[in-house]
PDB file of C-alpha atoms in Angstrom:
ATOM      1  CA  MET A   1      17.388  48.207  62.963  1.00  0.00           C
ATOM      2  CA  THR A   2      13.800  47.030  62.579  1.00  0.00           C
ATOM      3  CA  GLU A   3      11.317  49.148  64.512  1.00  0.00           C
ATOM      4  CA  ALA A   4       8.188  47.642  66.097  1.00  0.00           C
ATOM      5  CA  VAL A   5       4.852  49.409  65.649  1.00  0.00           C
ATOM      6  CA  ARG A   6       1.548  49.091  67.473  1.00  0.00           C
ATOM      7  CA  VAL A   7      -1.262  47.752  65.302  1.00  0.00           C
ATOM      8  CA  ARG A   8      -4.880  48.026  66.426  1.00  0.00           C
ATOM      9  CA  CYS A   9      -7.043  45.074  65.400  1.00  0.00           C
ATOM     10  CA  PRO A  10     -10.202  46.307  63.598  1.00  0.00           C
ATOM     11  CA  GLY A  11     -12.056  43.227  64.830  1.00  0.00           C
ATOM     12  CA  CYS A  12     -11.633  43.428  68.615  1.00  0.00           C
ATOM     13  CA  GLY A  13      -9.710  46.660  69.151  1.00  0.00           C
ATOM     14  CA  ARG A  14      -6.687  45.003  70.764  1.00  0.00           C
ATOM     15  CA  GLU A  15      -3.265  46.523  70.074  1.00  0.00           C
ATOM     16  CA  ASN A  16      -0.575  44.101  68.914  1.00  0.00           C
ATOM     17  CA  GLY A  17       3.140  44.738  68.476  1.00  0.00           C
ATOM     18  CA  TYR A  18       4.599  44.026  65.060  1.00  0.00           C
ATOM     19  CA  ALA A  19       8.072  44.280  63.497  1.00  0.00           C
ATOM     20  CA  ALA A  20       8.435  43.701  59.758  1.00  0.00           C
ATOM     21  CA  PRO A  21      10.827  40.921  58.708  1.00  0.00           C
ATOM     22  CA  SER A  22      13.879  41.707  56.578  1.00  0.00           C
ATOM     23  CA  PHE A  23      14.672  40.027  53.269  1.00  0.00           C
ATOM     24  CA  PRO A  24      17.966  40.005  51.331  1.00  0.00           C
ATOM     25  CA  CYS A  25      18.202  42.286  48.309  1.00  0.00           C
ATOM     26  CA  ALA A  26      20.024  41.084  45.186  1.00  0.00           C
ATOM     27  CA  CYS A  27      22.930  43.315  46.286  1.00  0.00           C
ATOM     28  CA  GLY A  28      23.205  41.301  49.509  1.00  0.00           C
ATOM     29  CA  ASN A  29      21.900  43.907  51.940  1.00  0.00           C
ATOM     30  CA  PRO A  30      18.837  43.330  54.153  1.00  0.00           C
ATOM     31  CA  VAL A  31      15.688  45.198  53.148  1.00  0.00           C
ATOM     32  CA  THR A  32      12.828  45.826  55.566  1.00  0.00           C
ATOM     33  CA  PRO A  33       9.462  47.124  54.295  1.00  0.00           C
ATOM     34  CA  PRO A  34       8.995  50.649  55.747  1.00  0.00           C
ATOM     35  CA  LEU A  35       5.815  50.418  57.819  1.00  0.00           C
ATOM     36  CA  ASP A  36       3.408  53.357  57.903  1.00  0.00           C
ATOM     37  CA  PRO A  37       2.053  53.570  61.469  1.00  0.00           C
ATOM     38  CA  SER A  38      -0.116  56.571  60.539  1.00  0.00           C
ATOM     39  CA  ALA A  39      -2.213  54.465  58.135  1.00  0.00           C
ATOM     40  CA  GLU A  40      -4.979  52.128  59.292  1.00  0.00           C
ATOM     41  CA  ALA A  41      -4.473  48.373  59.164  1.00  0.00           C
ATOM     42  CA  ARG A  42      -7.147  46.612  57.084  1.00  0.00           C
ATOM     43  CA  PRO A  43      -8.554  43.124  57.680  1.00  0.00           C
ATOM     44  CA  VAL A  44      -7.815  40.477  55.058  1.00  0.00           C
ATOM     45  CA  THR A  45     -11.240  39.384  53.787  1.00  0.00           C
ATOM     46  CA  TYR A  46      -9.989  37.832  50.560  1.00  0.00           C
ATOM     47  CA  ARG A  47      -6.647  37.378  48.877  1.00  0.00           C
ATOM     48  CA  THR A  48      -5.398  38.279  45.435  1.00  0.00           C
ATOM     49  CA  TRP A  49      -1.919  37.911  44.002  1.00  0.00           C
ATOM     50  CA  SER A  50      -1.459  41.671  43.571  1.00  0.00           C
ATOM     51  CA  GLN A  51      -2.442  42.411  47.191  1.00  0.00           C
ATOM     52  CA  SER A  52       0.089  39.904  48.497  1.00  0.00           C
ATOM     53  CA  TRP A  53       3.063  42.003  47.368  1.00  0.00           C
ATOM     54  CA  VAL A  54       4.299  45.554  47.918  1.00  0.00           C
ATOM     55  CA  ALA A  55       6.972  47.649  46.201  1.00  0.00           C
ATOM     56  CA  VAL A  56      10.011  48.275  48.432  1.00  0.00           C
ATOM     57  CA  ARG A  57      13.270  50.043  47.537  1.00  0.00           C
ATOM     58  CA  CYS A  58      16.652  48.913  48.856  1.00  0.00           C
ATOM     59  CA  GLY A  59      18.268  51.754  50.775  1.00  0.00           C
ATOM     60  CA  ALA A  60      21.763  50.551  49.858  1.00  0.00           C
ATOM     61  CA  CYS A  61      21.616  50.074  46.081  1.00  0.00           C
ATOM     62  CA  GLY A  62      18.319  51.792  45.194  1.00  0.00           C
ATOM     63  CA  ARG A  63      16.912  48.674  43.511  1.00  0.00           C
ATOM     64  CA  GLU A  64      13.108  48.438  43.737  1.00  0.00           C
ATOM     65  CA  GLY A  65      11.514  45.025  44.103  1.00  0.00           C
ATOM     66  CA  GLU A  66       8.358  43.203  45.121  1.00  0.00           C
ATOM     67  CA  TRP A  67       8.251  41.987  48.723  1.00  0.00           C
ATOM     68  CA  PRO A  68       5.623  40.063  50.722  1.00  0.00           C
ATOM     69  CA  GLN A  69       2.890  42.330  52.083  1.00  0.00           C
ATOM     70  CA  PRO A  70       3.334  42.502  55.885  1.00  0.00           C
ATOM     71  CA  GLU A  71       0.447  40.836  57.714  1.00  0.00           C
ATOM     72  CA  LEU A  72      -0.396  40.185  61.358  1.00  0.00           C
ATOM     73  CA  GLY A  73      -2.803  37.773  63.006  1.00  0.00           C
ATOM     74  CA  CYS A  74      -4.528  39.144  66.116  1.00  0.00           C
ATOM     75  CA  GLY A  75      -3.715  37.043  69.153  1.00  0.00           C
ATOM     76  CA  THR A  76      -7.179  37.603  70.653  1.00  0.00           C
ATOM     77  CA  CYS A  77      -9.761  37.213  67.886  1.00  0.00           C
ATOM     78  CA  GLY A  78      -7.668  35.747  65.063  1.00  0.00           C
ATOM     79  CA  THR A  79      -8.366  38.533  62.572  1.00  0.00           C
ATOM     80  CA  VAL A  80      -5.594  38.840  59.983  1.00  0.00           C
ATOM     81  CA  VAL A  81      -4.730  42.405  58.971  1.00  0.00           C
ATOM     82  CA  ARG A  82      -2.493  43.945  56.310  1.00  0.00           C
ATOM     83  CA  ILE A  83       0.079  46.379  57.706  1.00  0.00           C
ATOM     84  CA  PRO A  84       0.357  49.493  55.498  1.00  0.00           C
ATOM     85  CA  VAL A  85       3.743  50.126  53.888  1.00  0.00           C
ATOM     86  CA  ARG A  86       5.026  53.486  52.656  1.00  0.00           C
ATOM     87  CA  PRO A  87       5.538  53.501  48.884  1.00  0.00           C
ATOM     88  CA  PRO A  88       9.098  54.000  47.567  1.00  0.00           C
ATOM     89  CA  GLY A  89      10.182  57.616  47.865  1.00  0.00           C
ATOM     90  CA  ALA A  90       7.538  58.560  50.429  1.00  0.00           C
ATOM     91  CA  GLN A  91       8.737  60.179  53.655  1.00  0.00           C
ATOM     92  CA  PRO A  92       7.466  59.119  57.095  1.00  0.00           C
ATOM     93  CA  ALA A  93       4.460  61.140  58.265  1.00  0.00           C
ATOM     94  CA  SER A  94       6.218  61.824  61.567  1.00  0.00           C
ATOM     95  CA  GLY A  95       9.473  62.811  59.906  1.00  0.00           C
ATOM     96  CA  ALA A  96       8.820  66.396  58.872  1.00  0.00           C
ATOM     97  CA  GLY A  97      12.551  66.979  59.026  1.00  0.00           C
ATOM     98  CA  ALA A  98      13.402  63.905  56.932  1.00  0.00           C
ATOM     99  CA  VAL A  99      15.526  64.626  53.891  1.00  0.00           C
ATOM    100  CA  ALA A 100      15.391  63.131  50.415  1.00  0.00           C
ATOM    101  CA  ARG A 101      18.690  62.015  48.922  1.00  0.00           C
ATOM    102  CA  PRO A 102      19.804  59.593  46.224  1.00  0.00           C
ATOM    103  CA  ALA A 103      20.626  56.049  47.287  1.00  0.00           C
ATOM    104  CA  PHE A 104      24.073  55.613  48.788  1.00  0.00           C
ATOM    105  CA  ARG A 105      26.452  53.864  46.413  1.00  0.00           C
ATOM    106  CA  PRO A 106      28.446  51.354  48.463  1.00  0.00           C
ATOM    107  CA  VAL A 107      32.139  50.643  47.855  1.00  0.00           C
ATOM    108  CA  THR A 108      33.408  47.100  48.415  1.00  0.00           C
ATOM    109  CA  ILE A 109      35.553  46.859  51.568  1.00  0.00           C
ATOM    110  CA  ARG A 110      38.691  44.767  51.150  1.00  0.00           C
ATOM    111  CA  THR A 111      41.065  46.528  53.558  1.00  0.00           C
ATOM    112  CA  GLY A 112      40.933  48.649  56.674  1.00  0.00           C
ATOM    113  CA  GLY A 113      41.648  51.680  54.515  1.00  0.00           C
ATOM    114  CA  ASP A 114      38.577  50.877  52.406  1.00  0.00           C
ATOM    115  CA  ALA A 115      36.471  50.952  55.572  1.00  0.00           C
ATOM    116  CA  VAL A 116      37.718  54.446  56.411  1.00  0.00           C
ATOM    117  CA  VAL A 117      37.021  55.630  52.852  1.00  0.00           C
ATOM    118  CA  THR A 118      33.526  54.128  52.977  1.00  0.00           C
ATOM    119  CA  ALA A 119      32.746  55.871  56.257  1.00  0.00           C
ATOM    120  CA  ALA A 120      33.941  59.184  54.781  1.00  0.00           C
ATOM    121  CA  LEU A 121      31.758  58.715  51.698  1.00  0.00           C
ATOM    122  CA  TYR A 122      28.789  57.838  53.879  1.00  0.00           C
ATOM    123  CA  LEU A 123      29.235  60.947  56.030  1.00  0.00           C
ATOM    124  CA  ARG A 124      29.297  63.064  52.866  1.00  0.00           C
ATOM    125  CA  TRP A 125      26.122  61.310  51.751  1.00  0.00           C
ATOM    126  CA  LEU A 126      24.543  62.224  55.090  1.00  0.00           C
ATOM    127  CA  GLY A 127      25.306  65.886  54.441  1.00  0.00           C
ATOM    128  CA  PHE A 128      28.809  66.500  55.848  1.00  0.00           C
ATOM    129  CA  PRO A 129      30.658  67.479  52.652  1.00  0.00           C
ATOM    130  CA  ASP A 130      34.063  68.507  54.017  1.00  0.00           C
ATOM    131  CA  VAL A 131      35.110  65.243  55.633  1.00  0.00           C
ATOM    132  CA  ARG A 132      38.833  65.003  56.332  1.00  0.00           C
ATOM    133  CA  ARG A 133      40.355  61.536  56.530  1.00  0.00           C
ATOM    134  CA  PRO A 134      43.743  60.354  57.767  1.00  0.00           C
ATOM    135  CA  ASP A 135      46.785  60.068  55.550  1.00  0.00           C
ATOM    136  CA  PRO A 136      46.235  56.945  53.385  1.00  0.00           C
ATOM    137  CA  ALA A 137      49.806  55.930  54.238  1.00  0.00           C
ATOM    138  CA  ALA A 138      48.760  55.450  57.868  1.00  0.00           C
ATOM    139  CA  ALA A 139      48.347  51.878  59.091  1.00  0.00           C
ATOM    140  CA  PRO A 140      45.024  50.703  57.641  1.00  0.00           C
ATOM    141  CA  SER A 141      44.449  48.240  60.479  1.00  0.00           C
ATOM    142  CA  ALA A 142      44.302  50.987  63.104  1.00  0.00           C
ATOM    143  CA  ALA A 143      41.104  52.762  64.078  1.00  0.00           C
ATOM    144  CA  ALA A 144      40.840  56.254  62.617  1.00  0.00           C
ATOM    145  CA  ASP A 145      38.941  59.450  63.250  1.00  0.00           C
ATOM    146  CA  LEU A 146      37.167  61.468  60.566  1.00  0.00           C
ATOM    147  CA  ARG A 147      36.236  65.096  61.033  1.00  0.00           C
ATOM    148  CA  ALA A 148      34.088  67.665  59.274  1.00  0.00           C
ATOM    149  CA  PRO A 149      32.210  70.751  60.418  1.00  0.00           C
ATOM    150  CA  GLY A 150      29.471  69.378  62.639  1.00  0.00           C
ATOM    151  CA  VAL A 151      30.709  65.801  62.959  1.00  0.00           C
ATOM    152  CA  VAL A 152      33.452  63.702  64.546  1.00  0.00           C
ATOM    153  CA  ALA A 153      33.488  60.039  63.539  1.00  0.00           C
ATOM    154  CA  HIS A 154      35.365  57.047  64.905  1.00  0.00           C
ATOM    155  CA  VAL A 155      36.011  54.281  62.358  1.00  0.00           C
ATOM    156  CA  ASP A 156      37.144  50.867  63.596  1.00  0.00           C
ATOM    157  CA  PRO A 157      37.984  48.438  60.763  1.00  0.00           C
ATOM    158  CA  THR A 158      39.310  45.705  63.052  1.00  0.00           C
ATOM    159  CA  THR A 159      37.714  42.333  63.767  1.00  0.00           C
ATOM    160  CA  ALA A 160      36.955  43.166  67.417  1.00  0.00           C
ATOM    161  CA  PRO A 161      33.656  44.762  68.503  1.00  0.00           C
ATOM    162  CA  VAL A 162      33.915  48.429  69.454  1.00  0.00           C
ATOM    163  CA  GLY A 163      33.929  48.865  73.216  1.00  0.00           C
ATOM    164  CA  LEU A 164      32.637  51.344  75.758  1.00  0.00           C
ATOM    165  CA  ARG A 165      35.809  53.479  75.844  1.00  0.00           C
ATOM    166  CA  ALA A 166      35.719  54.218  72.102  1.00  0.00           C
ATOM    167  CA  VAL A 167      32.091  55.368  72.294  1.00  0.00           C
ATOM    168  CA  GLU A 168      32.808  57.655  75.236  1.00  0.00           C
ATOM    169  CA  CYS A 169      35.918  59.072  73.530  1.00  0.00           C
ATOM    170  CA  VAL A 170      34.106  59.988  70.322  1.00  0.00           C
ATOM    171  CA  TRP A 171      31.334  61.556  72.386  1.00  0.00           C
ATOM    172  CA  LEU A 172      33.832  63.664  74.362  1.00  0.00           C
ATOM    173  CA  ASN A 173      35.683  64.714  71.199  1.00  0.00           C
ATOM    174  CA  ALA A 174      32.414  65.689  69.571  1.00  0.00           C
ATOM    175  CA  LEU A 175      31.305  67.568  72.685  1.00  0.00           C
ATOM    176  CA  THR A 176      34.527  69.592  72.618  1.00  0.00           C
ATOM    177  CA  ALA A 177      34.015  70.400  68.937  1.00  0.00           C
ATOM    178  CA  ALA A 178      30.285  71.154  69.352  1.00  0.00           C
ATOM    179  CA  ALA A 179      29.631  68.396  66.830  1.00  0.00           C
ATOM    180  CA  THR A 180      27.813  65.080  66.474  1.00  0.00           C
ATOM    181  CA  GLY A 181      29.856  62.026  67.433  1.00  0.00           C
ATOM    182  CA  VAL A 182      29.391  58.972  65.189  1.00  0.00           C
ATOM    183  CA  CYS A 183      30.871  55.458  65.275  1.00  0.00           C
ATOM    184  CA  PHE A 184      31.472  53.015  62.407  1.00  0.00           C
ATOM    185  CA  SER A 185      32.514  49.416  62.955  1.00  0.00           C
ATOM    186  CA  LEU A 186      33.062  46.291  60.884  1.00  0.00           C
ATOM    187  CA  ALA A 187      32.633  43.932  63.847  1.00  0.00           C
ATOM    188  CA  GLY A 188      29.752  45.550  65.711  1.00  0.00           C
ATOM    189  CA  TYR A 189      29.690  46.768  69.315  1.00  0.00           C
ATOM    190  CA  THR A 190      29.815  45.316  72.794  1.00  0.00           C
ATOM    191  CA  GLU A 191      26.606  45.375  74.809  1.00  0.00           C
ATOM    192  CA  GLU A 192      28.081  48.018  77.128  1.00  0.00           C
ATOM    193  CA  ALA A 193      29.063  50.196  74.174  1.00  0.00           C
ATOM    194  CA  ARG A 194      25.586  50.033  72.649  1.00  0.00           C
ATOM    195  CA  SER A 195      23.919  50.842  75.949  1.00  0.00           C
ATOM    196  CA  ARG A 196      26.229  53.800  76.551  1.00  0.00           C
ATOM    197  CA  ALA A 197      25.763  55.051  72.989  1.00  0.00           C
ATOM    198  CA  ASP A 198      22.006  55.104  73.530  1.00  0.00           C
ATOM    199  CA  GLU A 199      22.469  57.095  76.744  1.00  0.00           C
ATOM    200  CA  LEU A 200      24.764  59.617  75.026  1.00  0.00           C
ATOM    201  CA  ALA A 201      22.780  59.679  71.744  1.00  0.00           C
ATOM    202  CA  VAL A 202      25.818  58.554  69.747  1.00  0.00           C
ATOM    203  CA  PRO A 203      24.817  57.118  66.342  1.00  0.00           C
ATOM    204  CA  LEU A 204      26.262  53.647  65.722  1.00  0.00           C
ATOM    205  CA  PHE A 205      26.720  52.099  62.282  1.00  0.00           C
ATOM    206  CA  VAL A 206      28.023  48.722  61.185  1.00  0.00           C
ATOM    207  CA  MET A 207      29.630  48.127  57.803  1.00  0.00           C
ATOM    208  CA  ASP A 208      29.647  44.836  55.935  1.00  0.00           C
ATOM    209  CA  LEU A 209      32.074  43.950  53.173  1.00  0.00           C
ATOM    210  CA  THR A 210      29.687  45.269  50.503  1.00  0.00           C
ATOM    211  CA  GLY A 211      30.381  48.753  51.877  1.00  0.00           C
ATOM    212  CA  ALA A 212      26.858  49.656  52.957  1.00  0.00           C
ATOM    213  CA  PRO A 213      26.738  51.119  56.517  1.00  0.00           C
ATOM    214  CA  GLN A 214      23.640  50.153  58.477  1.00  0.00           C
ATOM    215  CA  PRO A 215      22.269  52.016  61.539  1.00  0.00           C
ATOM    216  CA  VAL A 216      22.099  49.887  64.676  1.00  0.00           C
ATOM    217  CA  ASN A 217      20.515  52.284  67.185  1.00  0.00           C
ATOM    218  CA  ASP A 218      17.867  55.002  67.277  1.00  0.00           C
ATOM    219  CA  PRO A 219      20.303  57.967  67.083  1.00  0.00           C
ATOM    220  CA  ALA A 220      21.726  56.453  63.888  1.00  0.00           C
ATOM    221  CA  GLU A 221      18.230  55.966  62.441  1.00  0.00           C
ATOM    222  CA  ASP A 222      17.474  59.619  63.213  1.00  0.00           C
ATOM    223  CA  LEU A 223      20.696  60.792  61.573  1.00  0.00           C
ATOM    224  CA  VAL A 224      19.893  58.843  58.401  1.00  0.00           C
ATOM    225  CA  ALA A 225      16.358  60.247  58.308  1.00  0.00           C
ATOM    226  CA  GLN A 226      17.262  63.880  59.029  1.00  0.00           C
ATOM    227  CA  GLY A 227      20.781  64.196  57.645  1.00  0.00           C
ATOM    228  CA  ALA A 228      23.317  66.775  58.753  1.00  0.00           C
TER     229      ALA A 228
END
């Protein structure tokens, strides 16, 4: 999920909201330049080719590429400013608890069982090493639960968006186990489910067929940044 930041114009002092656009990586996953809100935006007084591009690393495959330098035009005075971007490997200034880990290696999803395996691998990548998954002989089209010390995850590999009841169930199961409840879905979430997940601080992830889970709410972003 792309986060908006407040950018103060050095020309007139007005604060403008800005959210960086996403671009597709060669692996097919969207890549958004990680903005650095702690750094000062600089006015564009002249342009060079090298200043028009920044190095950004894909969080799914680890590939580093050159992406357009984020810029914003002030709506009051017209000043154009460059929005600072964190270099690859740098941690957010506000994320003292952020953890460094190698890039997640996605696994192509062809079946419902693949989706469950991918979610288990992703939870291990987040720092939950002892993930237990259902018997592979179980019906791969049915939603499944994954468990590990500290986490309870609901994985829905069906073509229907996850609803409110599933979010509340994983939250209750996690509450009983004194763990974090997490949801994975191939088809996204209903509006009610997303709203309730935000209220309960349940991390929500969506998985595409390339096998790269993406956070879709703030609790999920926090879990990715801080790990288990």
